PDB file of C-alpha atoms in Angstrom:
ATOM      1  CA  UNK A   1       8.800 -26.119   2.866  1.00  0.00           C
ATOM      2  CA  UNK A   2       5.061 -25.971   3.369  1.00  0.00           C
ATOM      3  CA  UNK A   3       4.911 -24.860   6.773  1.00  0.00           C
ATOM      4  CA  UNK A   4       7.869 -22.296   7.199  1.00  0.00           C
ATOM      5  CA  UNK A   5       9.210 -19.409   5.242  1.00  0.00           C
ATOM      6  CA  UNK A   6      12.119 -19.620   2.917  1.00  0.00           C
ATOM      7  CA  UNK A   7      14.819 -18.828   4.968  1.00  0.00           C
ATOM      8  CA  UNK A   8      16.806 -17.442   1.933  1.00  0.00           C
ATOM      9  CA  UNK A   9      14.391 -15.491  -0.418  1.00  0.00           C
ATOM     10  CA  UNK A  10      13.516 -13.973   3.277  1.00  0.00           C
ATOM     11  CA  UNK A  11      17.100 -13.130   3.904  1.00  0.00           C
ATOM     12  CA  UNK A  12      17.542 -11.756   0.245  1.00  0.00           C
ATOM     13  CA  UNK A  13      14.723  -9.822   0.269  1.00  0.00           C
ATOM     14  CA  UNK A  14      15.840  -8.332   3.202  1.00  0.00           C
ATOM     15  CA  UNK A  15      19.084  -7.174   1.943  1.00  0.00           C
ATOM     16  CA  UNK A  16      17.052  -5.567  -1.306  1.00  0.00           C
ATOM     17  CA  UNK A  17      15.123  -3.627   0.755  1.00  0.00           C
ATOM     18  CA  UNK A  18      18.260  -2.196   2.806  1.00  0.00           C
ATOM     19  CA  UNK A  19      19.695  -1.462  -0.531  1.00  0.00           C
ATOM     20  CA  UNK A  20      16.619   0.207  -1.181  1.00  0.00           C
ATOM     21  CA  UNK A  21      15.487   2.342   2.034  1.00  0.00           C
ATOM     22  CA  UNK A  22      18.854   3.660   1.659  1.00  0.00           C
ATOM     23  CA  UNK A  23      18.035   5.723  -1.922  1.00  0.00           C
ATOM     24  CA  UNK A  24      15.922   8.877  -0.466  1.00  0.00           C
ATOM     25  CA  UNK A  25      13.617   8.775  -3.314  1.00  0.00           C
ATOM     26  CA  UNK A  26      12.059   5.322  -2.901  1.00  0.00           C
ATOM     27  CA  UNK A  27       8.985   4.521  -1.487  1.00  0.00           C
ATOM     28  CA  UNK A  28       6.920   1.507  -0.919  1.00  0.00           C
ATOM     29  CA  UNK A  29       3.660   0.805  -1.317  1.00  0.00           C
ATOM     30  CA  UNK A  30       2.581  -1.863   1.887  1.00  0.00           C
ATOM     31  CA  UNK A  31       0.036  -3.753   0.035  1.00  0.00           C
ATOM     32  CA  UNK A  32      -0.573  -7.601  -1.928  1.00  0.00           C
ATOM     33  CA  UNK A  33       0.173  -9.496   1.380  1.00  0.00           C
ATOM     34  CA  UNK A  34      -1.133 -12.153  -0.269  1.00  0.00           C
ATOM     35  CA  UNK A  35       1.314 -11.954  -2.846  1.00  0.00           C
ATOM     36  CA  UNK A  36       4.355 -12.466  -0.186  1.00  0.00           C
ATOM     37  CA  UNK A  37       2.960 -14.760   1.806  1.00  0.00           C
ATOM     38  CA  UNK A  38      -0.600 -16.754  -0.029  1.00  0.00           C
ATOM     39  CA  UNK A  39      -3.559 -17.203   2.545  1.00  0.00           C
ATOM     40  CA  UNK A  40      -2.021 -15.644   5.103  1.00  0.00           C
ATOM     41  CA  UNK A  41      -5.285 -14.842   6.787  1.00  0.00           C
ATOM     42  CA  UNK A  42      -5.556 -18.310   7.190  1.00  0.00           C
ATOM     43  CA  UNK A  43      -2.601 -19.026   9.882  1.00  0.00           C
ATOM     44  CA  UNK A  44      -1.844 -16.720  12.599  1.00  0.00           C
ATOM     45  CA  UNK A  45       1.399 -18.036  12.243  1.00  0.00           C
ATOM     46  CA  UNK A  46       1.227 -17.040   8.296  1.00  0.00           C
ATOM     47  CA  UNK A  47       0.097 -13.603   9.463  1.00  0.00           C
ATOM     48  CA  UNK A  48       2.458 -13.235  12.036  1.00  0.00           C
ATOM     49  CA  UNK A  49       5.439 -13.137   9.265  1.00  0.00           C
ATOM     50  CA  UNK A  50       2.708 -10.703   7.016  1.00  0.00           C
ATOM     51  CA  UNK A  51       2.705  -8.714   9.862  1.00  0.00           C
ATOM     52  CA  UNK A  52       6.553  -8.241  10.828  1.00  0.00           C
ATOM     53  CA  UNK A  53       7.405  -7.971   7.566  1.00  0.00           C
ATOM     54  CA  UNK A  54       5.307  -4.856   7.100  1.00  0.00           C
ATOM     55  CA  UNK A  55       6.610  -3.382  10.279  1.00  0.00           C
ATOM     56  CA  UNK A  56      10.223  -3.765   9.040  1.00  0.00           C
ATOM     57  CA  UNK A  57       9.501  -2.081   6.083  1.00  0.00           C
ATOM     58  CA  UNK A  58       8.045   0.707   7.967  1.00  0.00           C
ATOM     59  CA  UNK A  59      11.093   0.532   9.886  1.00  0.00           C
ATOM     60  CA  UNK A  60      13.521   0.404   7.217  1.00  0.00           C
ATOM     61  CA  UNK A  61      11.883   3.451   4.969  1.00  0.00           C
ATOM     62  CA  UNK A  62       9.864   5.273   7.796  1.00  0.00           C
ATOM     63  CA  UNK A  63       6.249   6.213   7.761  1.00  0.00           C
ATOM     64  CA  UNK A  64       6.758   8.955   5.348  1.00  0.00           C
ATOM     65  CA  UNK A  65       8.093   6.938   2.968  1.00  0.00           C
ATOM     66  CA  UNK A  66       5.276   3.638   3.326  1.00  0.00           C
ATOM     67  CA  UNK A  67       1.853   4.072   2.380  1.00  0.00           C
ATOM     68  CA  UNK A  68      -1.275   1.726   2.676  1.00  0.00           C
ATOM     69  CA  UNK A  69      -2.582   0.182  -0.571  1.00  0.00           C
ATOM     70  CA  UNK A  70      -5.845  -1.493  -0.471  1.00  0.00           C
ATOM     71  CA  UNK A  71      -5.839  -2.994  -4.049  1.00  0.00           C
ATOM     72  CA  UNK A  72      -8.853  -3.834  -4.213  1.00  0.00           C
ATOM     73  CA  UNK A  73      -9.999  -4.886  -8.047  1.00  0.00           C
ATOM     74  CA  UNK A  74     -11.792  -8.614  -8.704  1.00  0.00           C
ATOM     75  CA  UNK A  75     -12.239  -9.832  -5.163  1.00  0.00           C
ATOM     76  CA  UNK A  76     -10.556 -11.003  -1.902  1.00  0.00           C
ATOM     77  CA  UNK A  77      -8.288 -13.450  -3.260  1.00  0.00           C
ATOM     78  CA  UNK A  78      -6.881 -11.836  -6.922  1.00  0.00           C
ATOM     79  CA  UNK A  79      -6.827  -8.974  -4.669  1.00  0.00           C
ATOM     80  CA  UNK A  80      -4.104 -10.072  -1.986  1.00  0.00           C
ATOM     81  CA  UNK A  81      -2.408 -12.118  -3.986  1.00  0.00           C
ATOM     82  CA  UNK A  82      -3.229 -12.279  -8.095  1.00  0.00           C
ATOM     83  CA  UNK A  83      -4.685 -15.802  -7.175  1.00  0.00           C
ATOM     84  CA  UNK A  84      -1.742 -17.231  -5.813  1.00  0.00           C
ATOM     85  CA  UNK A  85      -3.711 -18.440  -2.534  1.00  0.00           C
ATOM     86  CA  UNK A  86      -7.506 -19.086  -2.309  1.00  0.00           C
ATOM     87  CA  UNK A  87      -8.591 -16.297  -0.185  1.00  0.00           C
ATOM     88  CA  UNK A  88      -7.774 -12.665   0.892  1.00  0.00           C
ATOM     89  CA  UNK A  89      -9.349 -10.417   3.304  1.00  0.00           C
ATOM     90  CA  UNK A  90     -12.163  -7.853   2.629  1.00  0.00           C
ATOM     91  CA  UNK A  91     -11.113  -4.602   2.575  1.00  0.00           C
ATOM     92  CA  UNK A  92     -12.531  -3.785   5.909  1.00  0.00           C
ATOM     93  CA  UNK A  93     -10.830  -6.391   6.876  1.00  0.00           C
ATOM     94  CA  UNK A  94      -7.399  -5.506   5.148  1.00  0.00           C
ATOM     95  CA  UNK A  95      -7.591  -1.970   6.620  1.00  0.00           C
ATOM     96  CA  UNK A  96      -8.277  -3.594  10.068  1.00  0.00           C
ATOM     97  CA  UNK A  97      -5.039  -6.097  10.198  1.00  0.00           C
ATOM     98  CA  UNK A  98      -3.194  -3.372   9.485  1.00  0.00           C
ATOM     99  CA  UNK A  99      -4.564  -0.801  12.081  1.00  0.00           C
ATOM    100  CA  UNK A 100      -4.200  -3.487  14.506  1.00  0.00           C
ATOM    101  CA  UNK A 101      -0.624  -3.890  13.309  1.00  0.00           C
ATOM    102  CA  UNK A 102       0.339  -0.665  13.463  1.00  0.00           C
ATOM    103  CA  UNK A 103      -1.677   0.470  16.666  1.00  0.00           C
ATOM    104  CA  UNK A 104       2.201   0.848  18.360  1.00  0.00           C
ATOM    105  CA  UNK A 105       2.770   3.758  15.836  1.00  0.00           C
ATOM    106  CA  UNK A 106       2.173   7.443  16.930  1.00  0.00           C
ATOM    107  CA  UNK A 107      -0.787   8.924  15.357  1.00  0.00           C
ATOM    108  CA  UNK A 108       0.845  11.084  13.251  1.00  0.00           C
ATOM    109  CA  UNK A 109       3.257   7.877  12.010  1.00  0.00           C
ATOM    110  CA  UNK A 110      -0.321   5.957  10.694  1.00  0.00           C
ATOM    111  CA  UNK A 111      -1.558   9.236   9.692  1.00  0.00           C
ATOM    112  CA  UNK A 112       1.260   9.003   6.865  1.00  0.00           C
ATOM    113  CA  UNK A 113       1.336   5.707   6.108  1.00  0.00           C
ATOM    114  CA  UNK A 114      -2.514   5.733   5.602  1.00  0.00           C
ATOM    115  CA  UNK A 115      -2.957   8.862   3.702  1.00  0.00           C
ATOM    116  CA  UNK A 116       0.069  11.563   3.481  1.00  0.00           C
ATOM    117  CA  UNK A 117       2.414   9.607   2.164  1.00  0.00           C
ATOM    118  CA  UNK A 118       0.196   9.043  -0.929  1.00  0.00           C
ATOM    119  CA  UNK A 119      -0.910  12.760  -0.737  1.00  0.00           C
ATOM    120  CA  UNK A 120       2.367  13.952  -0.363  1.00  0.00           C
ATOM    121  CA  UNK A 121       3.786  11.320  -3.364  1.00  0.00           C
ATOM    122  CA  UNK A 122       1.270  11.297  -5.743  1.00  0.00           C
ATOM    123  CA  UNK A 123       1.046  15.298  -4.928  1.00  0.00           C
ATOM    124  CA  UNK A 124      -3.126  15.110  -4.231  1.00  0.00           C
ATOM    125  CA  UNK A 125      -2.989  18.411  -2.430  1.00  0.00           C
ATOM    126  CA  UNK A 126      -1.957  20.073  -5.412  1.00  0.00           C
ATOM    127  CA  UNK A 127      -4.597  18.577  -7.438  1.00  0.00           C
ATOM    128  CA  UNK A 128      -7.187  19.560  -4.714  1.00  0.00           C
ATOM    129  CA  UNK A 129      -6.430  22.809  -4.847  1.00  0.00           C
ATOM    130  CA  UNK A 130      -6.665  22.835  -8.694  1.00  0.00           C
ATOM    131  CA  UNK A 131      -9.649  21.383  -8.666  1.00  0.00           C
ATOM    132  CA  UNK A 132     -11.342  23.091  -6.200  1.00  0.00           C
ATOM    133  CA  UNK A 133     -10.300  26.359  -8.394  1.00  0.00           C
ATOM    134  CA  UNK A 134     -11.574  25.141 -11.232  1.00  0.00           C
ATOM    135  CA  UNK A 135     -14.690  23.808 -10.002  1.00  0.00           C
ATOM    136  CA  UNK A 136     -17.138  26.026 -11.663  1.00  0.00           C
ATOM    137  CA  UNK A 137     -15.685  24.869 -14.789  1.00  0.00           C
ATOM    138  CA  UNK A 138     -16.917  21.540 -14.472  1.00  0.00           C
ATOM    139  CA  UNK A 139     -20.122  20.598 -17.027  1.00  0.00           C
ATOM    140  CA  UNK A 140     -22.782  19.272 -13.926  1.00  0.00           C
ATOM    141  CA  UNK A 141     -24.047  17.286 -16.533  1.00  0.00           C
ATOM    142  CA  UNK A 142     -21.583  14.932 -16.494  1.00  0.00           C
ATOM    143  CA  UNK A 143     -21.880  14.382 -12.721  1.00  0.00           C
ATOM    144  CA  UNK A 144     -21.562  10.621 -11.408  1.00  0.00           C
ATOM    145  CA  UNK A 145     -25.314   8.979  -9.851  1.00  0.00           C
ATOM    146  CA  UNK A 146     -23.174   9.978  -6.030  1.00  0.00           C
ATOM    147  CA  UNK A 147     -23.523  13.923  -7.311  1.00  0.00           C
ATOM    148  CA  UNK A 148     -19.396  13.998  -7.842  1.00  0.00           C
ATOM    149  CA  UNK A 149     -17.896  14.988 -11.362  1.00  0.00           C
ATOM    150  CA  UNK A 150     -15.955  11.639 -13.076  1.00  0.00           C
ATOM    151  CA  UNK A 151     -13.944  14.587 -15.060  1.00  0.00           C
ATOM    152  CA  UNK A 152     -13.078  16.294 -11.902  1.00  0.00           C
ATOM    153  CA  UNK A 153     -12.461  12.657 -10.299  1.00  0.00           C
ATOM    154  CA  UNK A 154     -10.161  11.459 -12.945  1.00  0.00           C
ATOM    155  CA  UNK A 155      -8.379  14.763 -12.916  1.00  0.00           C
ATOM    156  CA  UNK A 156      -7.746  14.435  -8.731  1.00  0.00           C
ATOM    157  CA  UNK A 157      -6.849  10.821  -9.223  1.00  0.00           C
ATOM    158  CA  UNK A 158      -4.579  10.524 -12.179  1.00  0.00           C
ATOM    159  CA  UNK A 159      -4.338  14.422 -13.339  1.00  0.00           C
ATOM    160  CA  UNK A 160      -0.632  14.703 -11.504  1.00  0.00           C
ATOM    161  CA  UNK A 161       1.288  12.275 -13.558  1.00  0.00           C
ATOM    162  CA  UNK A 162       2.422  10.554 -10.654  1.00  0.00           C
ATOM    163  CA  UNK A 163       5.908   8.829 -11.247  1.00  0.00           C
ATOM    164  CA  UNK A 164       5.363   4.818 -10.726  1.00  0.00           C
ATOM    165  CA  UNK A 165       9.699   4.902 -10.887  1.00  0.00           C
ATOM    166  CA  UNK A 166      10.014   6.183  -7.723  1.00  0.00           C
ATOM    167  CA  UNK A 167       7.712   3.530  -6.124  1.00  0.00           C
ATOM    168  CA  UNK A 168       9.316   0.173  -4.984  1.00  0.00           C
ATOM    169  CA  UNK A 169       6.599  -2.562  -5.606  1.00  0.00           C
ATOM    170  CA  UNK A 170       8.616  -5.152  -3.590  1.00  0.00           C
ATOM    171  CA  UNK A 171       7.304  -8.558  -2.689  1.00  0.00           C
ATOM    172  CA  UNK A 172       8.848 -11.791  -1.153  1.00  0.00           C
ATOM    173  CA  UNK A 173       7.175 -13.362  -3.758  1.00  0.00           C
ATOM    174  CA  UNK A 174       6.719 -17.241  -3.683  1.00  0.00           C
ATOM    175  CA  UNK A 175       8.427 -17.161   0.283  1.00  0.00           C
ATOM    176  CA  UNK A 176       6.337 -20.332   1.377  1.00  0.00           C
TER     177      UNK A 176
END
């Protein structure tokens, strides 16, 4: 119903994600809130379930196997959910719920879920390094207006081929 969580999408999802946590090489990304549970930021009760949800997961895979995704493309709402609810949060706001959430982690358990996970995945210290030797190779013509290179930008972003396989995108999906 309206007003409670779908006691057995919850329970299957669940059981997916057990299936899941237990395969070394998948990772999730903890992002789309929205998408599980629509307007969540609406109800504290709403966000309560966001909220335990993402610390099961974190549970279930461990921190170096979660990382943070802000998804942030057309706005608040398309954002969180692909306009399956009428609002989302900003993403200052997005990045606080989930500091909040997580303030019973050790520092160096939000370190990964906020950054090394996705370094360590998507291999961004490798991509550093090759960038930073090949800087001087980079035409300073085609800087961006902030002074950075797009070429050298797109190259530390998307240059490592990252394999999209090995993520699991899971969501509850339709749960209320």
């Amino acid at each position: 119903n309206a007003t409670e969580p779908d006691e057995f999408v919850l329970t299957e999802w669940k059981e997916g994600m057990k299936l899941m946590a237990a395969q070394p090489h998948v990772y999730v990304k903890l992002g789309m809130l929205g998408y599980m549970v629509p307007d969540w930021i609406l109800d504290p009760k709403r966000e309560a379930v966001v909220k335990d949800l993402v610390i099961e997961t974190i549970e279930m895979f461990g921190a170096k196997r979660c990382m943070f995704e802000l998804n942030w493309y057309l706005g608040a709402s398309i954002s969180d959910n692909d306009g399956l609810g009428t609002v989302g949060p900003s993403p200052v706001e997005l990045v606080g719920y989930m500091s909040d959430w997580l303030a019973d982690y050790s520092q160096e358990d939000r370190e990964w879920i906020f950054a090394k996970t996705a370094e360590s995945f998507y291999k961004f210290e490798d991509e550093k390094n090759n960038i930073i030797e090949d800087d001087e190779n980079i035409d300073r013509d085609d800087a961006n207006e902030d002074g950075g290179s797009s070429d050298a930008f797109s190259y530390y972003c998307h240059g490592s081929g990252a394999a999209f396989a090995f993520i699991a995108l899971v969501s509850i999906g339709f749960m209320w």
